[in-house]
Structure formats: C-alpha cells, structure tokens
Tab-separated table of C-alpha atoms in Angstrom:
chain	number	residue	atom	x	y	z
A	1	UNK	CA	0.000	0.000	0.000
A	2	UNK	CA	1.480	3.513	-0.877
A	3	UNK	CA	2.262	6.001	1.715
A	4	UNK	CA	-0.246	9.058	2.750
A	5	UNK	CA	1.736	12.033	1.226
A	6	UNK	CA	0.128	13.776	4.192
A	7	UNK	CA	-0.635	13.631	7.488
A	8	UNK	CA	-2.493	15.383	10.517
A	9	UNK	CA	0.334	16.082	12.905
A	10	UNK	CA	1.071	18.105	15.950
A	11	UNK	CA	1.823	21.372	13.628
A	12	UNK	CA	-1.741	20.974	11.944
A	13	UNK	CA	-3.294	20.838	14.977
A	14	UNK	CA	-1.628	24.329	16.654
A	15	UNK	CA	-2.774	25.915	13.196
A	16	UNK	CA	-6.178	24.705	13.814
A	17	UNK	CA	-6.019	26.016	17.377
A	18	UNK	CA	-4.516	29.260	15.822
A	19	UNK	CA	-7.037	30.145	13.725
A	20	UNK	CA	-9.604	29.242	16.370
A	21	UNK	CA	-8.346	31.563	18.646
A	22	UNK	CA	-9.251	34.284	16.023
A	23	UNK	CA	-12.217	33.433	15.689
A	24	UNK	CA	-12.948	33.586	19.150
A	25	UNK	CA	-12.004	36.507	20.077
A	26	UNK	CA	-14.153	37.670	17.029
A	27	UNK	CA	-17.257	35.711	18.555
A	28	UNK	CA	-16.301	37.468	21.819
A	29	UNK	CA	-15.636	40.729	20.638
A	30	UNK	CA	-19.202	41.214	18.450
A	31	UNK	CA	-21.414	38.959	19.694
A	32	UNK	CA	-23.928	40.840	20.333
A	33	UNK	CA	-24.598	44.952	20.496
A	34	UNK	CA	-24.019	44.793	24.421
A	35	UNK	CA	-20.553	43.797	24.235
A	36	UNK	CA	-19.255	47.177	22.590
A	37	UNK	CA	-22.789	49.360	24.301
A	38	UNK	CA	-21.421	53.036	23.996
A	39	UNK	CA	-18.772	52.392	21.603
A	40	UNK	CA	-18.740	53.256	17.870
A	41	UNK	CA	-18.358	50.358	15.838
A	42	UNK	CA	-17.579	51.127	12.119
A	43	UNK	CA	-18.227	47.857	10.640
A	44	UNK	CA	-17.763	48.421	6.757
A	45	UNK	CA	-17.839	47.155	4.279
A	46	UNK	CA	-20.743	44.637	6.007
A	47	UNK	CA	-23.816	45.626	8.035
A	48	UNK	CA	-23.761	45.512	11.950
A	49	UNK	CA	-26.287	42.593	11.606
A	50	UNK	CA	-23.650	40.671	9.497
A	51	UNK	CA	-20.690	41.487	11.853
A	52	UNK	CA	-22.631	40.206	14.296
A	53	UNK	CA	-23.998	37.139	12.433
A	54	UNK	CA	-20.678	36.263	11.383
A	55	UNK	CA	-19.653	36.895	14.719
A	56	UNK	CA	-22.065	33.889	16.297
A	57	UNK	CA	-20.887	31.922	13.118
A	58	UNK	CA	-17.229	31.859	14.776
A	59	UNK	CA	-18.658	30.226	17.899
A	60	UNK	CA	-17.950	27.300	16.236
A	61	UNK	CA	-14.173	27.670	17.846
A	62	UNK	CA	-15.184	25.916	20.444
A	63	UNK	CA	-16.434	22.866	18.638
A	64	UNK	CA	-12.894	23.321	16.785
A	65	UNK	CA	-11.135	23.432	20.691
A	66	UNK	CA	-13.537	20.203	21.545
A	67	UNK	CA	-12.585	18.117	18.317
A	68	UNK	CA	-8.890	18.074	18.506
A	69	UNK	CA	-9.350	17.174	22.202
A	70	UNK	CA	-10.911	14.336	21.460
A	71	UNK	CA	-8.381	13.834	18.473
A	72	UNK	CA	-5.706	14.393	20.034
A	73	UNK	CA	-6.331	11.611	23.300
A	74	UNK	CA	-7.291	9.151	20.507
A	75	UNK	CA	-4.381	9.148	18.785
A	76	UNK	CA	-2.753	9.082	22.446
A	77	UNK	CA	-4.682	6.262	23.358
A	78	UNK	CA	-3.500	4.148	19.873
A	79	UNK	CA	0.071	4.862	20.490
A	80	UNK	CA	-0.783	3.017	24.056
A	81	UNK	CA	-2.452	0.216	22.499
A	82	UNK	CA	-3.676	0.440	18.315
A	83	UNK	CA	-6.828	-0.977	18.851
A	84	UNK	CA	-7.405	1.006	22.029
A	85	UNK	CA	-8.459	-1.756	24.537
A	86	UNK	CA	-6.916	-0.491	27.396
A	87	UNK	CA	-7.416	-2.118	30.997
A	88	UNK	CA	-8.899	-0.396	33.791
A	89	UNK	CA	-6.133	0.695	35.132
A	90	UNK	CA	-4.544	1.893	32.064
A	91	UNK	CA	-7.461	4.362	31.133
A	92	UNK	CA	-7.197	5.168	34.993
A	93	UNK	CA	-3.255	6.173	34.859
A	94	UNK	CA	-4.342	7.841	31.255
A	95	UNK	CA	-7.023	10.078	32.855
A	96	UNK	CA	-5.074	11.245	35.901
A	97	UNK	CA	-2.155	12.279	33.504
A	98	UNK	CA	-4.269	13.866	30.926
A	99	UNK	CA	-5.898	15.974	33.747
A	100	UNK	CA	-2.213	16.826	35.263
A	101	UNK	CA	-1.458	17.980	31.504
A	102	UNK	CA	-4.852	20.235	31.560
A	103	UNK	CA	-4.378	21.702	35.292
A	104	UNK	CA	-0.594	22.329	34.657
A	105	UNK	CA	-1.358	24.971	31.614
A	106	UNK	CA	-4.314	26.143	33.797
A	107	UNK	CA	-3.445	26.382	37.010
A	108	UNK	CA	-0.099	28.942	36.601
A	109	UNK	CA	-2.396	31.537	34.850
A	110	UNK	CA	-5.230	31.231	37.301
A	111	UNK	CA	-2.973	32.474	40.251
A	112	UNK	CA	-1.148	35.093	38.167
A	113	UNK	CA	-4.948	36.040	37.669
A	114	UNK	CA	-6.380	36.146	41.175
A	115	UNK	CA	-3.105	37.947	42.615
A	116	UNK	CA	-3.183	40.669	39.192
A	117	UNK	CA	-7.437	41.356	40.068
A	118	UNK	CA	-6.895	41.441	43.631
A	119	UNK	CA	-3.877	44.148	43.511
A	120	UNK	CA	-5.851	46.006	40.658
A	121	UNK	CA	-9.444	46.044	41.842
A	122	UNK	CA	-9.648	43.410	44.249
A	123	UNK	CA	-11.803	41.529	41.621
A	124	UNK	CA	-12.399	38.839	43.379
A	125	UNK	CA	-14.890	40.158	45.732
A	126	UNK	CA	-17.426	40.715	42.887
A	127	UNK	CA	-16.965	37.418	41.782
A	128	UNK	CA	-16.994	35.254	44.633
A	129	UNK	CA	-18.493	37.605	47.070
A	130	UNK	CA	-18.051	38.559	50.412
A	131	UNK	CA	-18.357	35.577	52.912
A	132	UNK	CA	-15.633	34.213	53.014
A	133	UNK	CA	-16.439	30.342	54.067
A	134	UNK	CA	-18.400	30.051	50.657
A	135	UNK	CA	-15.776	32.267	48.481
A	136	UNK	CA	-13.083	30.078	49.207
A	137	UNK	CA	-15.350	26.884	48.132
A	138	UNK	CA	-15.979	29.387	45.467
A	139	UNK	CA	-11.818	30.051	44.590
A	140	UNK	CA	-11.121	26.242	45.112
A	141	UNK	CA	-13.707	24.993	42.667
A	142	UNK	CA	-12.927	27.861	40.119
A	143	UNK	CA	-9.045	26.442	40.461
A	144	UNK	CA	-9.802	23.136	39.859
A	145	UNK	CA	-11.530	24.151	36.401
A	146	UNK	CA	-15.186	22.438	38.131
A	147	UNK	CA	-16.854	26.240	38.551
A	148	UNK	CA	-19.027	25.551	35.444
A	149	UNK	CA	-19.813	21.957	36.049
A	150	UNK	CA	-20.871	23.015	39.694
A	151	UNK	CA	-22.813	26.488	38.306
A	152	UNK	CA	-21.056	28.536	41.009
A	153	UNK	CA	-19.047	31.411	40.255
A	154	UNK	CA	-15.761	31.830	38.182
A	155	UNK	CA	-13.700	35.124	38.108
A	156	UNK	CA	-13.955	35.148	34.131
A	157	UNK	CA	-16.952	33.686	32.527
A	158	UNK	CA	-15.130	32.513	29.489
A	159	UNK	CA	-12.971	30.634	31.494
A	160	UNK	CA	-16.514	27.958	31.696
A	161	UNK	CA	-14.791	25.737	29.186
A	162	UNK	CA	-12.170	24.584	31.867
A	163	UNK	CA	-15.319	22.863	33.259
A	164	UNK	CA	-16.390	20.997	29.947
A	165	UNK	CA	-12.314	20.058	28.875
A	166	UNK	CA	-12.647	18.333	32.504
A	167	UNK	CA	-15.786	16.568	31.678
A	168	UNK	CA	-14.207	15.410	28.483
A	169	UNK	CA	-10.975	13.739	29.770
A	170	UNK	CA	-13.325	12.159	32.576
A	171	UNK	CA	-15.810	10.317	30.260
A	172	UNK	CA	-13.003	9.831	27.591
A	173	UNK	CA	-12.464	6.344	28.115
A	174	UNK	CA	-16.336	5.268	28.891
A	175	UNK	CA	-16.414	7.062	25.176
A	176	UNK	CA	-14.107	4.690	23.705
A	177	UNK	CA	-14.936	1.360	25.005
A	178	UNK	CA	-18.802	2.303	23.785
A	179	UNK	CA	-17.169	2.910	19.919
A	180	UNK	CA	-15.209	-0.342	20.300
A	181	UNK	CA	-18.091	-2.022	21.117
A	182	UNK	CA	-21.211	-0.811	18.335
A	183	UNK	CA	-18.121	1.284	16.044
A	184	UNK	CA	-18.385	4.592	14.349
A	185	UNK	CA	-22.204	4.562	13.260
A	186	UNK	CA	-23.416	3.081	16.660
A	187	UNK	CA	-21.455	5.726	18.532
A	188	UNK	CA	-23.023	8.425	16.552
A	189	UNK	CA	-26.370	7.698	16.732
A	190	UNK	CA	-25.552	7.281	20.481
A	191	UNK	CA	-24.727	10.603	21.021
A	192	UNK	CA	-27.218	11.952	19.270
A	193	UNK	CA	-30.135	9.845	21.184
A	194	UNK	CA	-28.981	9.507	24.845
A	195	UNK	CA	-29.661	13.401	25.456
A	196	UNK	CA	-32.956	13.341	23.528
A	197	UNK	CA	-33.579	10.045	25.835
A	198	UNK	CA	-31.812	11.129	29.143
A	199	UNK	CA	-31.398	14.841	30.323
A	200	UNK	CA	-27.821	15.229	30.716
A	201	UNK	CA	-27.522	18.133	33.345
A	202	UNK	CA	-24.292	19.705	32.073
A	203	UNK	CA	-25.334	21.585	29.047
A	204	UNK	CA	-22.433	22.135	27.593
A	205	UNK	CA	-21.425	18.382	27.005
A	206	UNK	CA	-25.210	17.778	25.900
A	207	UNK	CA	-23.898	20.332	23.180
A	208	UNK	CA	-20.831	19.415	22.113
A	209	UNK	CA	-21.179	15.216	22.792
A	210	UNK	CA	-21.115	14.610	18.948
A	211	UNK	CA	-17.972	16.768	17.915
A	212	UNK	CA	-16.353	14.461	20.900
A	213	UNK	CA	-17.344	11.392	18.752
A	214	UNK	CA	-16.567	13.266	15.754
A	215	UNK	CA	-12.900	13.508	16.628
A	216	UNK	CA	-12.544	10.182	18.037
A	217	UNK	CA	-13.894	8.601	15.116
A	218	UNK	CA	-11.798	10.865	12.338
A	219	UNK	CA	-8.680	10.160	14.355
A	220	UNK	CA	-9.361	6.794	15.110
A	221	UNK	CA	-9.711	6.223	11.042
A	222	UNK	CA	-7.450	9.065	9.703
A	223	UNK	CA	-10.398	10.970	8.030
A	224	UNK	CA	-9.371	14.061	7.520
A	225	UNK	CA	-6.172	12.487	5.619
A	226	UNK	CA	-8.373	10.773	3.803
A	227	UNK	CA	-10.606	13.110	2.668
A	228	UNK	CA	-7.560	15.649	2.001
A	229	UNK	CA	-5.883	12.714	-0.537
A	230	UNK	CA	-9.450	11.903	-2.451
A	231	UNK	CA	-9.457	13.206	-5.375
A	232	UNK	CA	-12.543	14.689	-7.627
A	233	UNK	CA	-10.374	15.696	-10.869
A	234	UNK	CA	-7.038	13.937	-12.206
A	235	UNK	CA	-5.629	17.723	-12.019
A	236	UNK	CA	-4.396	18.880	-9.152
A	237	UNK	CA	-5.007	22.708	-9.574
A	238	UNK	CA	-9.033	22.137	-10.966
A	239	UNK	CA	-9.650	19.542	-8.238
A	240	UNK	CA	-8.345	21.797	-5.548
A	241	UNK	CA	-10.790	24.621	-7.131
A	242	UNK	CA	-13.563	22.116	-7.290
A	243	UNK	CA	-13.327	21.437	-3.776
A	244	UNK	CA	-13.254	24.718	-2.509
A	245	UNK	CA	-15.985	26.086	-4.535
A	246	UNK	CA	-18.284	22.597	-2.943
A	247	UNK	CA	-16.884	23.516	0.274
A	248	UNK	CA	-18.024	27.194	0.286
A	249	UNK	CA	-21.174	26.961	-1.263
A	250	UNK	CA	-21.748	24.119	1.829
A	251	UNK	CA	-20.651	27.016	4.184
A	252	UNK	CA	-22.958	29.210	3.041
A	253	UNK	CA	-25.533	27.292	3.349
A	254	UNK	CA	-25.155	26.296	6.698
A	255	UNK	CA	-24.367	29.282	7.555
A	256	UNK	CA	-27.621	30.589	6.470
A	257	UNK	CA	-29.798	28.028	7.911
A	258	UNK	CA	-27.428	27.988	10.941
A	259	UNK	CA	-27.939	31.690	12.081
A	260	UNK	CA	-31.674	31.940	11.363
A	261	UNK	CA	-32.958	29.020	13.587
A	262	UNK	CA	-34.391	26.565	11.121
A	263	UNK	CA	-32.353	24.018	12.326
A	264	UNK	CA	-32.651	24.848	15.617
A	265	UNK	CA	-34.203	21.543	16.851
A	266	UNK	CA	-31.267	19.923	15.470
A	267	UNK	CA	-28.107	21.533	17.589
A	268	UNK	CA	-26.014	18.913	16.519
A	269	UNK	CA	-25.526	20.402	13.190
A	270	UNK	CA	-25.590	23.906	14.781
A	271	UNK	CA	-22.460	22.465	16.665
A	272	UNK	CA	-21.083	19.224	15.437
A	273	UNK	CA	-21.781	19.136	11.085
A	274	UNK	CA	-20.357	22.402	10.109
A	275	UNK	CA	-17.051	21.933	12.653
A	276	UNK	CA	-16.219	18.997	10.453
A	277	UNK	CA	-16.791	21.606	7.189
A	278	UNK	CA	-14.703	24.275	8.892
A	279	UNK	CA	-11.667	21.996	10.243
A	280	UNK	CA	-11.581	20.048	6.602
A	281	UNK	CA	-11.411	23.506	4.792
A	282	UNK	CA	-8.582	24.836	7.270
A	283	UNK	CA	-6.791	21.495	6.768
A	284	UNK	CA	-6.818	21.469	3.236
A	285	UNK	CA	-7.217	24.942	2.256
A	286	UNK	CA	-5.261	27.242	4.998
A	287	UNK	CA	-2.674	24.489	6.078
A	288	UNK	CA	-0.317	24.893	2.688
A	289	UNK	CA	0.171	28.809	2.643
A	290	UNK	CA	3.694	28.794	4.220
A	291	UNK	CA	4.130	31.799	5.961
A	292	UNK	CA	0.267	32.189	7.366
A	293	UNK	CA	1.046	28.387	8.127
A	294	UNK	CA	3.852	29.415	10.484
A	295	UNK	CA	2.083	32.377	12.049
A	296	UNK	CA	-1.333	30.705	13.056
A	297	UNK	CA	1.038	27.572	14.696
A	298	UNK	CA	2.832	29.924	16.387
A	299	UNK	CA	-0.380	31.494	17.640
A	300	UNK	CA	-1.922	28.305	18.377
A	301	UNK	CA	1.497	27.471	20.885
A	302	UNK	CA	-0.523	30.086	23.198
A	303	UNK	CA	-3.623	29.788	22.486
A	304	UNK	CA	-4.596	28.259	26.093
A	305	UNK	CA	-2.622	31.519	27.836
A	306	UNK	CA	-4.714	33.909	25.395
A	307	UNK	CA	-8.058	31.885	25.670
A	308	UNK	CA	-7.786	32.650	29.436
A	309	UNK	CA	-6.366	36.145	29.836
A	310	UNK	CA	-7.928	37.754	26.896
A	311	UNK	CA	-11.406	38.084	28.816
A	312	UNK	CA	-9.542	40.942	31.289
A	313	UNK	CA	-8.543	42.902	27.865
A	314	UNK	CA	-11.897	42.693	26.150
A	315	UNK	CA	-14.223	43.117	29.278
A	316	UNK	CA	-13.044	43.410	32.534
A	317	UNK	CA	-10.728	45.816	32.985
A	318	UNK	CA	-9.954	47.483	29.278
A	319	UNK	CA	-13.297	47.054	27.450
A	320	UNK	CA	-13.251	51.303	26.498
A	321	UNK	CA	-9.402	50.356	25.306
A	322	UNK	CA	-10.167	47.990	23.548
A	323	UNK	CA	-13.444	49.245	21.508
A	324	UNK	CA	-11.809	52.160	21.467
A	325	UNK	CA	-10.708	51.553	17.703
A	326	UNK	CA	-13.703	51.191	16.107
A	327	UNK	CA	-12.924	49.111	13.316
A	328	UNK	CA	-13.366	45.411	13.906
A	329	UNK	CA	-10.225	44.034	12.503
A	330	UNK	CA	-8.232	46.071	14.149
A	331	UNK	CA	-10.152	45.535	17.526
A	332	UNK	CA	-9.367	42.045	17.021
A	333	UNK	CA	-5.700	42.584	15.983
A	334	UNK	CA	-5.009	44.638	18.912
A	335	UNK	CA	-6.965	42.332	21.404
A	336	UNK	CA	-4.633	39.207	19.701
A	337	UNK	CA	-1.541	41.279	19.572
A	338	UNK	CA	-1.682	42.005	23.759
A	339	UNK	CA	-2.783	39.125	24.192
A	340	UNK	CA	0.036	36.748	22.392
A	341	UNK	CA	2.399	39.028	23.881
A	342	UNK	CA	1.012	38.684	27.532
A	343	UNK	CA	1.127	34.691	26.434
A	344	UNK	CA	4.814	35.103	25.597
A	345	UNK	CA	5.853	36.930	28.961
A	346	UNK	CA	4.103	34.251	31.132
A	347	UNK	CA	5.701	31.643	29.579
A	348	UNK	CA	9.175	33.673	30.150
A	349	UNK	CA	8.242	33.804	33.344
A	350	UNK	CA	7.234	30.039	33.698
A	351	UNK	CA	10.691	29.611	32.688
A	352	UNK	CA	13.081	31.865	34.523
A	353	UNK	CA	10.840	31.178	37.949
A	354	UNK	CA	11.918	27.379	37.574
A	355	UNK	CA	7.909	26.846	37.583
A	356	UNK	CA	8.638	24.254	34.093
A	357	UNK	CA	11.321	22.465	35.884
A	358	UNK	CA	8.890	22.151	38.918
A	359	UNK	CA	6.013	20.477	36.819
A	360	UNK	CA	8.499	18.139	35.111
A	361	UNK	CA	10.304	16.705	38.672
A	362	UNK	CA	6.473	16.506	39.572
A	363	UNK	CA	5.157	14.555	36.947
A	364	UNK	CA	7.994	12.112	37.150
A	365	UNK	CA	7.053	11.764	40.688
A	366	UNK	CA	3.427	11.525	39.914
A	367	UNK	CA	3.846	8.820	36.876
C-alpha cells in the first residue's frame, strides 16, 4: 500500500487552534450589540447585523477546541495500544495524567490572575463575594476548572470551558470502550439519542457530545487524511478549485440556515456538522500557505494563555481600550496582539521562575 503524502500532525493541529483563537475573540468581541454598548463600531464594508452574524458563526471555535481534544487523546490512546483496549487501570493512569497535563497549563495563569485582580481592583470580591467560608469553596472549585460543572461562580466567565475540557478527559475512556463495542455509526447515533432520551444536566457536554465522537472517530480512522488525498479531478489545480468552490457553497448554506434558527431543533448540526466543514477547509485549504502556516502555529502554541487572559482585555478591565478603535479588525488585531504578547511573557516567566522544571520533577514523581 502507498504512503499518505500527508498527514495530521502536531503542527496541523496548533494551526487549527490558531485560527480558532481568532475566531474567538471575534465571537467574543461582536457577539452581540451589548458587548461594545457606547462604543462606535464602524463595521464596513458589512452591516452591523452581518458582523454580528458572522460573529455567532465563529462560535464554532469551540467545537474546533472540543474536536482536537478528542483527536488528540485518541491518537494518544493508539500509540498506548492500536486498537485502544486499554485495561482499567490503564485508562485510569491515562485520565489522571491527561488531567495533570490540563491543570498544569491552567493552574499557573489562574494564580497570576487572582493575585493581578486582587492588587488592581480586588476583583475577586465581585466574583466570589463577600463571605468568606463560601468564596473560598468558590476560589477552590474555580481552580480546579469544576466552577461551570458546579454552576457557582468563576472570576472570568469565558474561562466555563475549563469545566467541559474536565468533563471530556473524565468520560473519555467510557467514550471509547462504547465505539469499540457498536463502532463509528453506533457511537453516533448514540450521542445523538442519549440526550434526547436522558437529560444530561451539564449543558455544555449535551452540546458538544457529537464533535467528541466526531474527533474520536476521524482520528481513530485518519479521516481528515483521507478526505484531504481523495481526489474529484485527475488535475491537481481544478480539483483543488472544485473542492473549494463545494466547500463554500456548503458554508454558506449552513451558515444561512445555521444563524436563522431553522435548524434549531437539530443543535447537533448547529455544533457538530459544520465543525467537520470548517476543520476540513482549514486542513486542506489554509494548512499549505507557508508563511500564514507558520504564524497561526505559532499562535496556536498560546492559544490556552490567550483563551484565558484575553477576557480581562476585552471586558473586565480594558473594554473602552479595547473598543476604542472602532474598526473590527483592528479591535481584534489589537486584542490578539496584547494578548500573544502577555502569552509570551508568562511563559518567560514560567521559565526563569523554575515553575517548568517544577512540573516536570512533579510529573515524574506523579507517573
């Protein structure tokens, strides 16, 4: 059998984390008309509707985030074992070091966090509030990334998807031994019936359950290879323009029917259908251009730093700053730019502090 020319690697899937960055902060940013109240926004050449329409569109960055989790501990799991029967206690010692790998990103920039908002405004007191019994339940819960899952309160509301990234590495390995038992149809169908059949609490996971499936079952099967090497036309150049002329016209579709609430019974293709369309186009369409190639990796490196600190920019402390320049694209550059480079300093500081060295010698210990 001939070797893939391609593959998904490590690189593609810090560009697919780069660009979803973007277009998160884009969700965030223009959302809706409260985000930016008393702030002129000059959105041309679209409508405000459209900016924001396009804005709700890009949502779909966390269904981007969700898949390459799920991706990502599949092809984890394989390297363990290929056909991913682990024992108990494997999946056990899996879990416990794929939540160390999750709370060790986490758990530097939530204390940077707390001791920068209580020095600045002491921030925490709005959050948590003022008895101090329940705040520290409060703090401890928001630490361990559970604030979400337990609907108490968090110092930055986008930080809820700490809550559903825990969920996922829990019920990761109940996921897989359910596919290797009924396969990739079975699984599907699953997901999509158990939460029309049981009412799963935790909303978010109710949400996102089929992209989880999604990613296990492309990574599991190499789809997105796949799918990238099948060819419509013999030449290269009109089959690449084929596909991205099918690919769009899909987008816009789903797009349209996706924003007006036709489908809205059906949030599995709100959430789960069009994430497949978007990662596929990224992977074959955005991956190739070198130099953007390098850029949105690099950006993708920190995208966990700037998907946690870019909340006190935008909102909580700098919101007139950052609306301040009217223009959307460059509200979004400049909320990226402080961002990446508030990314780059913590990681110095990871560094020079000894704190990397620390988490190694730990881990070691740990596993």
């Amino acid at each position: 059998m001939e070797k893939s020319k391609y593959s998904f690697s490590k690189d593609d899937t810090l560009l697919l984390k780069g660009v979803a960055i973007i277009m998160m902060m884009y969700h965030h940013c223009f959302l809706d008309e409260e985000r930016f109240a008393g702030h002129e926004i000059i959105p041309a050449p679209i409508s405000l509707r459209l900016l924001m329409d396009t804005s709700n569109f890009c949502k779909l960055c966390v269904a981007i985030f969700v898949f390459l989790s799920a991706y990502g501990m599949t092809v984890s799991i394989k390297k363990i074992k290929d056909d991913m029967k682990l024992s108990a206690q494997e999946f056990t010692l899996y879990t416990k070091k794929r939540y160390f790998n999750l709370m060790q990103g986490w758990i530097f920039v939530f204390v940077c966090s707390q001791i920068f908002c209580w020095f600045y405004a002491h921030y925490q007191i709005e959050r948590y509030g003022t008895y101090k019994p329940q705040a520290i339940i409060y703090l401890i819960l928001d630490g361990l990334g559970l604030a979400d899952l337990f609907n108490t309160p968090t110092l930055v509301g986008t930080w809820w998807y700490m809550s559903l990234a825990s969920v996922i590495i829990i019920t990761f390995p109940i996921l897989i031994i359910i596919y290797k038992k009924i396969g990739s149809i079975g699984i599907v169908l699953f997901s999509i019936v158990l939460p029309r059949i049981f009412d799963i609490s935790y909303e978010p996971f109710q949400n996102w359950f089929l992209v989880i499936v999604f990613g296990i079952i492309f990574a599991d099967k190499d789809l997105l290879v796949r799918l990238r090497e099948k060819k419509i036309l013999n030449n290269n150049y009109a089959d690449k323009t084929l596909k991205f002329i099918i690919c769009m016209l899909a987008l816009a579709v789903g797009m349209y029917f996706r924003e007006r609430g036709e489908i809205g019974f059906f949030y599995e293709f709100r959430h789960g259908f069009l994430c497949l369309l978007v990662i596929y186009m990224i992977y074959e369409f955005v991956s190739p251009i070198k130099y953007l190639n390098t850029f949105l990796k690099f950006a993708g490196k920190h995208s966990m730093n700037m998907f946690l600190i870019h909340t006190f920019i935008r909102d909580t402390f700098f919101n007139d700053f950052t609306y301040s320049f009217k223009y959307p694209a460059v509200i979004v550059a400049v909320l990226f730019s402080i961002s990446l480079g508030i990314s780059i300093l913590i990681e110095f500081i990871k560094k020079v502090t000894g704190y990397n060295h620390f988490i190694e010698k730990l881990r070691k210990r740990l596993f």
